Amino acid sequence: NNMPDYLKDRIPTMKHDLVDMHRSPDEELDKYRPIVRLILKVFKYVTQEDEDKLLEIFILATEDAFQKEEEETVSDIMGILMMYMSKTDKKITEDKLMKKIDQLEGKGEKIMTILEERELRGIEKGIEKGIEKGIEKGIEKGIEKGKIEVARN
Protein backbone atom coordinates (compact mmCIF):
# COMPACT_ATOMS: atom_id res chain seq x y z
CA ASN A 1 0.00 0.00 0.00
CA ASN A 2 3.05 2.27 -0.11
CA MET A 3 2.61 2.47 -3.84
CA PRO A 4 2.01 5.91 -5.38
CA ASP A 5 -1.55 6.57 -6.56
CA TYR A 6 -0.50 7.07 -10.18
CA LEU A 7 0.78 3.45 -10.21
CA LYS A 8 -2.24 1.99 -8.41
CA ASP A 9 -4.48 3.06 -11.29
CA ARG A 10 -2.27 1.26 -13.80
CA ILE A 11 -2.04 -2.13 -12.10
CA PRO A 12 -4.42 -4.54 -13.79
CA THR A 13 -6.89 -6.35 -11.62
CA MET A 14 -7.75 -9.82 -12.78
CA LYS A 15 -11.37 -10.03 -11.75
CA HIS A 16 -13.46 -12.38 -13.83
CA ASP A 17 -16.91 -13.73 -13.35
CA LEU A 18 -17.22 -17.44 -13.99
CA VAL A 19 -20.43 -18.25 -15.75
CA ASP A 20 -22.07 -21.63 -16.14
CA MET A 21 -23.04 -21.43 -19.80
CA HIS A 22 -25.47 -24.33 -19.44
CA ARG A 23 -27.65 -22.25 -17.15
CA SER A 24 -27.66 -19.20 -19.41
CA PRO A 25 -30.89 -19.10 -21.37
CA ASP A 26 -30.49 -18.61 -25.12
CA GLU A 27 -32.54 -15.42 -24.83
CA GLU A 28 -29.78 -14.00 -22.63
CA LEU A 29 -27.14 -14.93 -25.20
CA ASP A 30 -29.22 -13.41 -28.00
CA LYS A 31 -28.50 -9.94 -26.57
CA TYR A 32 -24.92 -10.08 -27.86
CA ARG A 33 -23.52 -9.37 -31.32
CA PRO A 34 -23.99 -12.30 -33.72
CA ILE A 35 -20.32 -13.34 -33.67
CA VAL A 36 -20.26 -13.37 -29.86
CA ARG A 37 -23.59 -15.23 -29.81
CA LEU A 38 -22.10 -17.88 -32.11
CA ILE A 39 -19.12 -18.44 -29.82
CA LEU A 40 -21.17 -18.47 -26.60
CA LYS A 41 -23.74 -20.88 -27.99
CA VAL A 42 -21.07 -23.31 -29.16
CA PHE A 43 -19.51 -23.16 -25.68
CA LYS A 44 -22.94 -23.77 -24.16
CA TYR A 45 -23.96 -26.73 -26.31
CA VAL A 46 -20.63 -28.44 -27.05
CA THR A 47 -20.61 -30.36 -23.77
CA GLN A 48 -24.28 -31.31 -23.82
CA GLU A 49 -25.34 -34.71 -25.04
CA ASP A 50 -27.46 -33.64 -27.99
CA GLU A 51 -25.02 -33.48 -30.93
CA ASP A 52 -27.85 -32.72 -33.34
CA LYS A 53 -28.84 -29.66 -31.31
CA LEU A 54 -25.21 -28.43 -31.29
CA LEU A 55 -24.99 -28.75 -35.07
CA GLU A 56 -28.29 -26.92 -35.58
CA ILE A 57 -27.34 -24.12 -33.18
CA PHE A 58 -23.93 -23.80 -34.85
CA ILE A 59 -25.41 -23.62 -38.35
CA LEU A 60 -28.14 -21.13 -37.48
CA ALA A 61 -25.87 -18.89 -35.38
CA THR A 62 -23.18 -18.95 -38.08
CA GLU A 63 -25.69 -18.04 -40.78
CA ASP A 64 -26.92 -15.15 -38.64
CA ALA A 65 -23.33 -13.98 -38.09
CA PHE A 66 -22.63 -14.11 -41.84
CA GLN A 67 -25.58 -11.80 -42.46
CA LYS A 68 -24.49 -9.18 -39.94
CA GLU A 69 -20.73 -9.43 -39.52
CA GLU A 70 -17.66 -9.28 -41.76
CA GLU A 71 -17.43 -12.48 -43.80
CA GLU A 72 -13.71 -13.08 -43.25
CA THR A 73 -14.10 -12.73 -39.48
CA VAL A 74 -17.02 -15.14 -39.35
CA SER A 75 -15.20 -17.59 -41.60
CA ASP A 76 -12.12 -17.51 -39.34
CA ILE A 77 -14.19 -17.95 -36.16
CA MET A 78 -16.18 -20.72 -37.81
CA GLY A 79 -12.96 -22.58 -38.62
CA ILE A 80 -11.68 -22.21 -35.06
CA LEU A 81 -14.99 -23.39 -33.59
CA MET A 82 -15.08 -26.37 -35.95
CA MET A 83 -11.60 -27.40 -34.78
CA TYR A 84 -12.76 -26.93 -31.18
CA MET A 85 -15.89 -29.03 -31.73
CA SER A 86 -13.91 -31.74 -33.51
CA LYS A 87 -11.75 -32.14 -30.40
CA THR A 88 -14.70 -32.83 -28.11
CA ASP A 89 -16.03 -36.27 -27.37
CA LYS A 90 -18.63 -35.79 -30.11
CA LYS A 91 -16.00 -35.54 -32.85
CA ILE A 92 -17.99 -33.08 -34.95
CA THR A 93 -16.78 -33.37 -38.53
CA GLU A 94 -17.43 -31.49 -41.76
CA ASP A 95 -19.39 -34.53 -42.99
CA LYS A 96 -21.74 -34.39 -40.00
CA LEU A 97 -22.13 -30.66 -40.52
CA MET A 98 -22.93 -31.11 -44.23
CA LYS A 99 -25.58 -33.75 -43.43
CA LYS A 100 -27.23 -31.41 -40.92
CA ILE A 101 -27.17 -28.55 -43.44
CA ASP A 102 -28.99 -30.84 -45.91
CA GLN A 103 -31.62 -31.57 -43.24
CA LEU A 104 -32.20 -27.86 -42.56
CA GLU A 105 -33.19 -27.25 -46.19
CA GLY A 106 -31.59 -23.99 -47.20
CA LYS A 107 -29.99 -23.01 -43.93
CA GLY A 108 -26.22 -23.15 -43.86
CA GLU A 109 -25.57 -22.59 -47.56
CA LYS A 110 -22.85 -20.05 -46.77
CA ILE A 111 -21.13 -22.55 -44.48
CA MET A 112 -21.29 -25.21 -47.20
CA THR A 113 -19.78 -22.79 -49.74
CA ILE A 114 -16.88 -21.96 -47.42
CA LEU A 115 -16.24 -25.63 -46.61
CA GLU A 116 -16.20 -26.45 -50.33
CA GLU A 117 -13.80 -23.55 -51.01
CA ARG A 118 -11.48 -24.79 -48.25
CA GLU A 119 -11.60 -28.29 -49.68
CA LEU A 120 -10.73 -27.00 -53.16
CA ARG A 121 -7.84 -24.95 -51.75
CA GLY A 122 -6.60 -28.09 -50.00
CA ILE A 123 -6.80 -30.08 -53.23
CA GLU A 124 -4.99 -27.32 -55.13
CA LYS A 125 -2.23 -27.21 -52.51
CA GLY A 126 -1.93 -30.99 -52.71
CA ILE A 127 -1.63 -30.85 -56.50
CA GLU A 128 1.01 -28.09 -56.24
CA LYS A 129 3.04 -30.13 -53.75
CA GLY A 130 2.71 -33.21 -55.95
CA ILE A 131 3.96 -31.26 -58.97
CA GLU A 132 6.89 -29.86 -56.95
CA LYS A 133 7.87 -33.33 -55.75
CA GLY A 134 7.53 -34.70 -59.29
CA ILE A 135 9.82 -31.97 -60.62
CA GLU A 136 12.35 -32.64 -57.85
CA LYS A 137 12.36 -36.37 -58.60
CA GLY A 138 12.67 -35.68 -62.32
CA ILE A 139 15.67 -33.44 -61.70
CA GLU A 140 17.25 -36.08 -59.45
CA LYS A 141 16.74 -38.79 -62.09
CA GLY A 142 18.11 -36.49 -64.79
CA ILE A 143 21.22 -35.76 -62.74
CA GLU A 144 21.75 -39.45 -62.04
CA LYS A 145 21.23 -40.35 -65.69
CA GLY A 146 23.74 -37.66 -66.64
CA LYS A 147 26.27 -39.12 -64.19
CA ILE A 148 25.80 -42.59 -65.73
CA GLU A 149 26.30 -41.19 -69.25
CA VAL A 150 29.44 -39.32 -68.17
CA ALA A 151 30.80 -42.47 -66.51
CA ARG A 152 30.20 -44.50 -69.70
CA ASN A 153 32.06 -42.00 -71.85
PDB file of C-alpha atoms in Angstrom:
ATOM      1  CA  ASN A   1       0.000   0.000   0.000  1.00  0.00           C
ATOM      2  CA  ASN A   2       3.045   2.268  -0.107  1.00  0.00           C
ATOM      3  CA  MET A   3       2.607   2.469  -3.840  1.00  0.00           C
ATOM      4  CA  PRO A   4       2.011   5.906  -5.382  1.00  0.00           C
ATOM      5  CA  ASP A   5      -1.554   6.575  -6.561  1.00  0.00           C
ATOM      6  CA  TYR A   6      -0.502   7.069 -10.181  1.00  0.00           C
ATOM      7  CA  LEU A   7       0.781   3.446 -10.209  1.00  0.00           C
ATOM      8  CA  LYS A   8      -2.239   1.986  -8.411  1.00  0.00           C
ATOM      9  CA  ASP A   9      -4.482   3.055 -11.287  1.00  0.00           C
ATOM     10  CA  ARG A  10      -2.270   1.264 -13.797  1.00  0.00           C
ATOM     11  CA  ILE A  11      -2.042  -2.132 -12.101  1.00  0.00           C
ATOM     12  CA  PRO A  12      -4.421  -4.535 -13.788  1.00  0.00           C
ATOM     13  CA  THR A  13      -6.892  -6.349 -11.623  1.00  0.00           C
ATOM     14  CA  MET A  14      -7.747  -9.815 -12.780  1.00  0.00           C
ATOM     15  CA  LYS A  15     -11.366 -10.028 -11.751  1.00  0.00           C
ATOM     16  CA  HIS A  16     -13.460 -12.377 -13.829  1.00  0.00           C
ATOM     17  CA  ASP A  17     -16.909 -13.729 -13.354  1.00  0.00           C
ATOM     18  CA  LEU A  18     -17.223 -17.439 -13.986  1.00  0.00           C
ATOM     19  CA  VAL A  19     -20.433 -18.245 -15.750  1.00  0.00           C
ATOM     20  CA  ASP A  20     -22.066 -21.629 -16.135  1.00  0.00           C
ATOM     21  CA  MET A  21     -23.044 -21.430 -19.803  1.00  0.00           C
ATOM     22  CA  HIS A  22     -25.472 -24.334 -19.439  1.00  0.00           C
ATOM     23  CA  ARG A  23     -27.648 -22.249 -17.153  1.00  0.00           C
ATOM     24  CA  SER A  24     -27.657 -19.198 -19.410  1.00  0.00           C
ATOM     25  CA  PRO A  25     -30.889 -19.101 -21.373  1.00  0.00           C
ATOM     26  CA  ASP A  26     -30.493 -18.608 -25.118  1.00  0.00           C
ATOM     27  CA  GLU A  27     -32.539 -15.418 -24.835  1.00  0.00           C
ATOM     28  CA  GLU A  28     -29.775 -14.001 -22.628  1.00  0.00           C
ATOM     29  CA  LEU A  29     -27.139 -14.928 -25.195  1.00  0.00           C
ATOM     30  CA  ASP A  30     -29.220 -13.411 -28.003  1.00  0.00           C
ATOM     31  CA  LYS A  31     -28.496  -9.939 -26.572  1.00  0.00           C
ATOM     32  CA  TYR A  32     -24.918 -10.079 -27.860  1.00  0.00           C
ATOM     33  CA  ARG A  33     -23.522  -9.369 -31.320  1.00  0.00           C
ATOM     34  CA  PRO A  34     -23.992 -12.300 -33.720  1.00  0.00           C
ATOM     35  CA  ILE A  35     -20.319 -13.343 -33.669  1.00  0.00           C
ATOM     36  CA  VAL A  36     -20.264 -13.373 -29.858  1.00  0.00           C
ATOM     37  CA  ARG A  37     -23.589 -15.231 -29.811  1.00  0.00           C
ATOM     38  CA  LEU A  38     -22.105 -17.881 -32.105  1.00  0.00           C
ATOM     39  CA  ILE A  39     -19.124 -18.436 -29.825  1.00  0.00           C
ATOM     40  CA  LEU A  40     -21.165 -18.471 -26.602  1.00  0.00           C
ATOM     41  CA  LYS A  41     -23.742 -20.876 -27.990  1.00  0.00           C
ATOM     42  CA  VAL A  42     -21.066 -23.312 -29.158  1.00  0.00           C
ATOM     43  CA  PHE A  43     -19.513 -23.164 -25.684  1.00  0.00           C
ATOM     44  CA  LYS A  44     -22.937 -23.766 -24.164  1.00  0.00           C
ATOM     45  CA  TYR A  45     -23.960 -26.731 -26.314  1.00  0.00           C
ATOM     46  CA  VAL A  46     -20.632 -28.437 -27.051  1.00  0.00           C
ATOM     47  CA  THR A  47     -20.613 -30.365 -23.771  1.00  0.00           C
ATOM     48  CA  GLN A  48     -24.282 -31.307 -23.821  1.00  0.00           C
ATOM     49  CA  GLU A  49     -25.339 -34.709 -25.040  1.00  0.00           C
ATOM     50  CA  ASP A  50     -27.457 -33.641 -27.993  1.00  0.00           C
ATOM     51  CA  GLU A  51     -25.024 -33.482 -30.926  1.00  0.00           C
ATOM     52  CA  ASP A  52     -27.851 -32.718 -33.341  1.00  0.00           C
ATOM     53  CA  LYS A  53     -28.835 -29.658 -31.305  1.00  0.00           C
ATOM     54  CA  LEU A  54     -25.215 -28.431 -31.295  1.00  0.00           C
ATOM     55  CA  LEU A  55     -24.994 -28.746 -35.074  1.00  0.00           C
ATOM     56  CA  GLU A  56     -28.287 -26.925 -35.585  1.00  0.00           C
ATOM     57  CA  ILE A  57     -27.337 -24.122 -33.181  1.00  0.00           C
ATOM     58  CA  PHE A  58     -23.928 -23.797 -34.846  1.00  0.00           C
ATOM     59  CA  ILE A  59     -25.408 -23.620 -38.350  1.00  0.00           C
ATOM     60  CA  LEU A  60     -28.138 -21.127 -37.481  1.00  0.00           C
ATOM     61  CA  ALA A  61     -25.872 -18.893 -35.381  1.00  0.00           C
ATOM     62  CA  THR A  62     -23.184 -18.954 -38.082  1.00  0.00           C
ATOM     63  CA  GLU A  63     -25.695 -18.042 -40.781  1.00  0.00           C
ATOM     64  CA  ASP A  64     -26.916 -15.149 -38.636  1.00  0.00           C
ATOM     65  CA  ALA A  65     -23.331 -13.976 -38.091  1.00  0.00           C
ATOM     66  CA  PHE A  66     -22.630 -14.106 -41.843  1.00  0.00           C
ATOM     67  CA  GLN A  67     -25.578 -11.804 -42.464  1.00  0.00           C
ATOM     68  CA  LYS A  68     -24.492  -9.185 -39.938  1.00  0.00           C
ATOM     69  CA  GLU A  69     -20.727  -9.432 -39.519  1.00  0.00           C
ATOM     70  CA  GLU A  70     -17.659  -9.277 -41.759  1.00  0.00           C
ATOM     71  CA  GLU A  71     -17.425 -12.479 -43.801  1.00  0.00           C
ATOM     72  CA  GLU A  72     -13.710 -13.077 -43.248  1.00  0.00           C
ATOM     73  CA  THR A  73     -14.097 -12.730 -39.476  1.00  0.00           C
ATOM     74  CA  VAL A  74     -17.021 -15.141 -39.353  1.00  0.00           C
ATOM     75  CA  SER A  75     -15.197 -17.593 -41.595  1.00  0.00           C
ATOM     76  CA  ASP A  76     -12.119 -17.506 -39.339  1.00  0.00           C
ATOM     77  CA  ILE A  77     -14.187 -17.946 -36.157  1.00  0.00           C
ATOM     78  CA  MET A  78     -16.181 -20.720 -37.814  1.00  0.00           C
ATOM     79  CA  GLY A  79     -12.958 -22.584 -38.623  1.00  0.00           C
ATOM     80  CA  ILE A  80     -11.680 -22.212 -35.061  1.00  0.00           C
ATOM     81  CA  LEU A  81     -14.995 -23.392 -33.589  1.00  0.00           C
ATOM     82  CA  MET A  82     -15.076 -26.370 -35.946  1.00  0.00           C
ATOM     83  CA  MET A  83     -11.599 -27.398 -34.782  1.00  0.00           C
ATOM     84  CA  TYR A  84     -12.759 -26.927 -31.182  1.00  0.00           C
ATOM     85  CA  MET A  85     -15.890 -29.028 -31.732  1.00  0.00           C
ATOM     86  CA  SER A  86     -13.910 -31.742 -33.514  1.00  0.00           C
ATOM     87  CA  LYS A  87     -11.746 -32.136 -30.404  1.00  0.00           C
ATOM     88  CA  THR A  88     -14.701 -32.827 -28.113  1.00  0.00           C
ATOM     89  CA  ASP A  89     -16.030 -36.273 -27.371  1.00  0.00           C
ATOM     90  CA  LYS A  90     -18.635 -35.788 -30.107  1.00  0.00           C
ATOM     91  CA  LYS A  91     -16.001 -35.536 -32.850  1.00  0.00           C
ATOM     92  CA  ILE A  92     -17.987 -33.078 -34.947  1.00  0.00           C
ATOM     93  CA  THR A  93     -16.775 -33.374 -38.533  1.00  0.00           C
ATOM     94  CA  GLU A  94     -17.430 -31.493 -41.758  1.00  0.00           C
ATOM     95  CA  ASP A  95     -19.391 -34.529 -42.992  1.00  0.00           C
ATOM     96  CA  LYS A  96     -21.744 -34.392 -39.997  1.00  0.00           C
ATOM     97  CA  LEU A  97     -22.135 -30.665 -40.519  1.00  0.00           C
ATOM     98  CA  MET A  98     -22.934 -31.114 -44.226  1.00  0.00           C
ATOM     99  CA  LYS A  99     -25.579 -33.749 -43.431  1.00  0.00           C
ATOM    100  CA  LYS A 100     -27.229 -31.414 -40.923  1.00  0.00           C
ATOM    101  CA  ILE A 101     -27.173 -28.554 -43.442  1.00  0.00           C
ATOM    102  CA  ASP A 102     -28.991 -30.839 -45.906  1.00  0.00           C
ATOM    103  CA  GLN A 103     -31.621 -31.567 -43.238  1.00  0.00           C
ATOM    104  CA  LEU A 104     -32.196 -27.863 -42.555  1.00  0.00           C
ATOM    105  CA  GLU A 105     -33.191 -27.251 -46.194  1.00  0.00           C
ATOM    106  CA  GLY A 106     -31.595 -23.985 -47.195  1.00  0.00           C
ATOM    107  CA  LYS A 107     -29.988 -23.009 -43.926  1.00  0.00           C
ATOM    108  CA  GLY A 108     -26.220 -23.151 -43.865  1.00  0.00           C
ATOM    109  CA  GLU A 109     -25.572 -22.594 -47.562  1.00  0.00           C
ATOM    110  CA  LYS A 110     -22.848 -20.047 -46.771  1.00  0.00           C
ATOM    111  CA  ILE A 111     -21.128 -22.554 -44.477  1.00  0.00           C
ATOM    112  CA  MET A 112     -21.289 -25.207 -47.202  1.00  0.00           C
ATOM    113  CA  THR A 113     -19.778 -22.791 -49.735  1.00  0.00           C
ATOM    114  CA  ILE A 114     -16.883 -21.965 -47.416  1.00  0.00           C
ATOM    115  CA  LEU A 115     -16.243 -25.628 -46.613  1.00  0.00           C
ATOM    116  CA  GLU A 116     -16.197 -26.450 -50.331  1.00  0.00           C
ATOM    117  CA  GLU A 117     -13.797 -23.546 -51.005  1.00  0.00           C
ATOM    118  CA  ARG A 118     -11.483 -24.785 -48.250  1.00  0.00           C
ATOM    119  CA  GLU A 119     -11.600 -28.292 -49.683  1.00  0.00           C
ATOM    120  CA  LEU A 120     -10.733 -27.004 -53.158  1.00  0.00           C
ATOM    121  CA  ARG A 121      -7.845 -24.954 -51.755  1.00  0.00           C
ATOM    122  CA  GLY A 122      -6.598 -28.089 -49.999  1.00  0.00           C
ATOM    123  CA  ILE A 123      -6.805 -30.084 -53.228  1.00  0.00           C
ATOM    124  CA  GLU A 124      -4.995 -27.322 -55.127  1.00  0.00           C
ATOM    125  CA  LYS A 125      -2.234 -27.212 -52.514  1.00  0.00           C
ATOM    126  CA  GLY A 126      -1.927 -30.995 -52.711  1.00  0.00           C
ATOM    127  CA  ILE A 127      -1.625 -30.848 -56.495  1.00  0.00           C
ATOM    128  CA  GLU A 128       1.007 -28.089 -56.238  1.00  0.00           C
ATOM    129  CA  LYS A 129       3.040 -30.125 -53.752  1.00  0.00           C
ATOM    130  CA  GLY A 130       2.709 -33.207 -55.948  1.00  0.00           C
ATOM    131  CA  ILE A 131       3.963 -31.259 -58.972  1.00  0.00           C
ATOM    132  CA  GLU A 132       6.887 -29.860 -56.951  1.00  0.00           C
ATOM    133  CA  LYS A 133       7.871 -33.334 -55.750  1.00  0.00           C
ATOM    134  CA  GLY A 134       7.531 -34.705 -59.290  1.00  0.00           C
ATOM    135  CA  ILE A 135       9.816 -31.968 -60.616  1.00  0.00           C
ATOM    136  CA  GLU A 136      12.355 -32.638 -57.849  1.00  0.00           C
ATOM    137  CA  LYS A 137      12.359 -36.374 -58.596  1.00  0.00           C
ATOM    138  CA  GLY A 138      12.667 -35.680 -62.318  1.00  0.00           C
ATOM    139  CA  ILE A 139      15.668 -33.444 -61.699  1.00  0.00           C
ATOM    140  CA  GLU A 140      17.248 -36.075 -59.448  1.00  0.00           C
ATOM    141  CA  LYS A 141      16.742 -38.791 -62.086  1.00  0.00           C
ATOM    142  CA  GLY A 142      18.113 -36.492 -64.788  1.00  0.00           C
ATOM    143  CA  ILE A 143      21.216 -35.765 -62.738  1.00  0.00           C
ATOM    144  CA  GLU A 144      21.747 -39.450 -62.043  1.00  0.00           C
ATOM    145  CA  LYS A 145      21.227 -40.347 -65.690  1.00  0.00           C
ATOM    146  CA  GLY A 146      23.736 -37.662 -66.636  1.00  0.00           C
ATOM    147  CA  LYS A 147      26.268 -39.120 -64.193  1.00  0.00           C
ATOM    148  CA  ILE A 148      25.804 -42.588 -65.727  1.00  0.00           C
ATOM    149  CA  GLU A 149      26.301 -41.192 -69.249  1.00  0.00           C
ATOM    150  CA  VAL A 150      29.443 -39.322 -68.174  1.00  0.00           C
ATOM    151  CA  ALA A 151      30.796 -42.474 -66.506  1.00  0.00           C
ATOM    152  CA  ARG A 152      30.198 -44.499 -69.695  1.00  0.00           C
ATOM    153  CA  ASN A 153      32.062 -42.000 -71.850  1.00  0.00           C
TER     154      ASN A 153
END
